[in-house]
Amino acid sequence: MTLENNALTPSQDATRNAILDASRDLFARFGYKKTTMEDIAMALRKGKSSLYYYFKNKEEIFQAVIETESDTLFARLKEVVNSDRDPKNKLRDYVIIRMETISGLENYQKVMKESLYEGYEYLESIKSKGELLEEDLLLSIINEGIMTDVFQIKNPKMGAIGIATALRGLEIPLFKGDTKREDLNEQLENILNILFYGVIKR
């Protein structure tokens, strides 16, 4: 029998978070299928039975890891949207912070782009919710830009969907192999230039 998150004492909550941290590293290094409950217990130097006090099985741990990484991403993106920056700089910050954050969320990355995770209902739900939330956040920036006469977009909703779709499509080439920080920054600048100015020579 596992405990609900809000029923944990501070000490138990710390243990649960330690399980998630260890699992997150193992899933990122070896993948979900190759990582076992025994691996997680060994990384924590605990007995495997102690894990079942907090989680029913490996799948539940993986779900919690993905939810945690998703929460990290969208908390940072909401900070951008709620900032006092002007719409153009908000959109710029959004793209940079989104890509930089996702580059460090290896498990979330894999779930979003690898077909081997298809069929896991809870992952599909997290993915769908994330896509809708991202479109709403981008729409908020676009609408603000239209209201302040910074952006000129005839269909804001489709504009938000288009930008969100483009950013998701760029994840695979951007994070392929061991992308260096300076290389990532350079590629992000290229993306931003295309986003703001297009490809027509002016």
Tab-separated table of C-alpha atoms in Angstrom, residues 95-176:
chain	number	residue	atom	x	y	z
A	95	VAL	CA	11.970	29.965	-26.760
A	96	ILE	CA	15.361	30.117	-25.023
A	97	ILE	CA	14.156	28.998	-21.581
A	98	ARG	CA	11.960	26.284	-23.076
A	99	MET	CA	14.780	24.728	-25.063
A	100	GLU	CA	17.421	25.146	-22.356
A	101	THR	CA	15.115	23.599	-19.751
A	102	ILE	CA	14.067	20.667	-21.946
A	103	SER	CA	17.719	19.970	-22.778
A	104	GLY	CA	18.173	19.048	-19.097
A	105	LEU	CA	14.959	17.032	-18.771
A	106	GLU	CA	16.081	13.858	-20.493
A	107	ASN	CA	13.162	11.654	-19.489
A	108	TYR	CA	10.559	14.239	-20.497
A	109	GLN	CA	12.379	14.656	-23.814
A	110	LYS	CA	12.212	10.938	-24.541
A	111	VAL	CA	8.530	10.627	-23.679
A	112	MET	CA	7.652	13.567	-25.913
A	113	LYS	CA	9.503	12.346	-28.990
A	114	GLU	CA	10.095	8.577	-28.898
A	115	SER	CA	7.459	6.211	-30.274
A	116	LEU	CA	8.414	3.416	-27.852
A	117	TYR	CA	6.434	5.248	-25.154
A	118	GLU	CA	3.235	5.201	-27.185
A	119	GLY	CA	0.525	3.106	-25.596
A	120	TYR	CA	1.213	4.279	-22.058
A	121	GLU	CA	-2.059	6.069	-21.337
A	122	TYR	CA	-0.761	8.251	-18.511
A	123	LEU	CA	2.176	9.431	-20.657
A	124	GLU	CA	-0.149	10.270	-23.544
A	125	SER	CA	-2.244	12.290	-21.071
A	126	ILE	CA	0.795	14.223	-19.812
A	127	LYS	CA	1.902	14.832	-23.403
A	128	SER	CA	-1.534	16.090	-24.502
A	129	LYS	CA	-1.908	18.363	-21.478
A	130	GLY	CA	1.568	19.756	-22.074
A	131	GLU	CA	0.861	20.522	-25.716
A	132	LEU	CA	-2.398	22.327	-24.880
A	133	LEU	CA	-0.783	24.290	-22.055
A	134	GLU	CA	2.075	25.352	-24.298
A	135	GLU	CA	-0.323	26.577	-26.960
A	136	ASP	CA	-2.228	28.586	-24.325
A	137	LEU	CA	0.971	30.161	-22.984
A	138	LEU	CA	2.135	31.135	-26.459
A	139	LEU	CA	-1.327	32.455	-27.315
A	140	SER	CA	-1.167	34.681	-24.238
A	141	ILE	CA	2.129	36.198	-25.442
A	142	ILE	CA	0.822	36.623	-28.993
A	143	ASN	CA	-2.398	38.314	-27.859
A	144	GLU	CA	-0.418	40.669	-25.661
A	145	GLY	CA	1.800	41.484	-28.641
A	146	ILE	CA	-1.220	42.175	-30.842
A	147	MET	CA	-2.796	44.435	-28.222
A	148	THR	CA	0.413	46.462	-27.903
A	149	ASP	CA	0.869	46.578	-31.698
A	150	VAL	CA	4.112	44.576	-31.571
A	151	PHE	CA	2.876	41.493	-33.457
A	152	GLN	CA	0.816	41.274	-36.620
A	153	ILE	CA	-0.862	37.864	-36.739
A	154	LYS	CA	-4.239	37.338	-38.404
A	155	ASN	CA	-5.075	34.116	-36.575
A	156	PRO	CA	-3.461	34.153	-33.092
A	157	LYS	CA	-4.625	30.638	-32.214
A	158	MET	CA	-3.096	29.100	-35.335
A	159	GLY	CA	0.008	31.197	-34.774
A	160	ALA	CA	0.421	29.732	-31.288
A	161	ILE	CA	-0.143	26.196	-32.587
A	162	GLY	CA	2.345	26.771	-35.407
A	163	ILE	CA	5.089	28.055	-33.085
A	164	ALA	CA	4.488	25.252	-30.562
A	165	THR	CA	4.585	22.629	-33.313
A	166	ALA	CA	7.768	24.099	-34.795
A	167	LEU	CA	9.512	24.130	-31.418
A	168	ARG	CA	8.595	20.498	-30.761
A	169	GLY	CA	9.853	19.544	-34.214
A	170	LEU	CA	13.199	21.213	-33.551
A	171	GLU	CA	13.884	19.264	-30.370
A	172	ILE	CA	15.317	16.183	-32.098
A	173	PRO	CA	17.937	17.989	-34.230
A	174	LEU	CA	18.783	20.402	-31.401
A	175	PHE	CA	19.377	17.731	-28.770
A	176	LYS	CA	20.909	15.107	-31.030
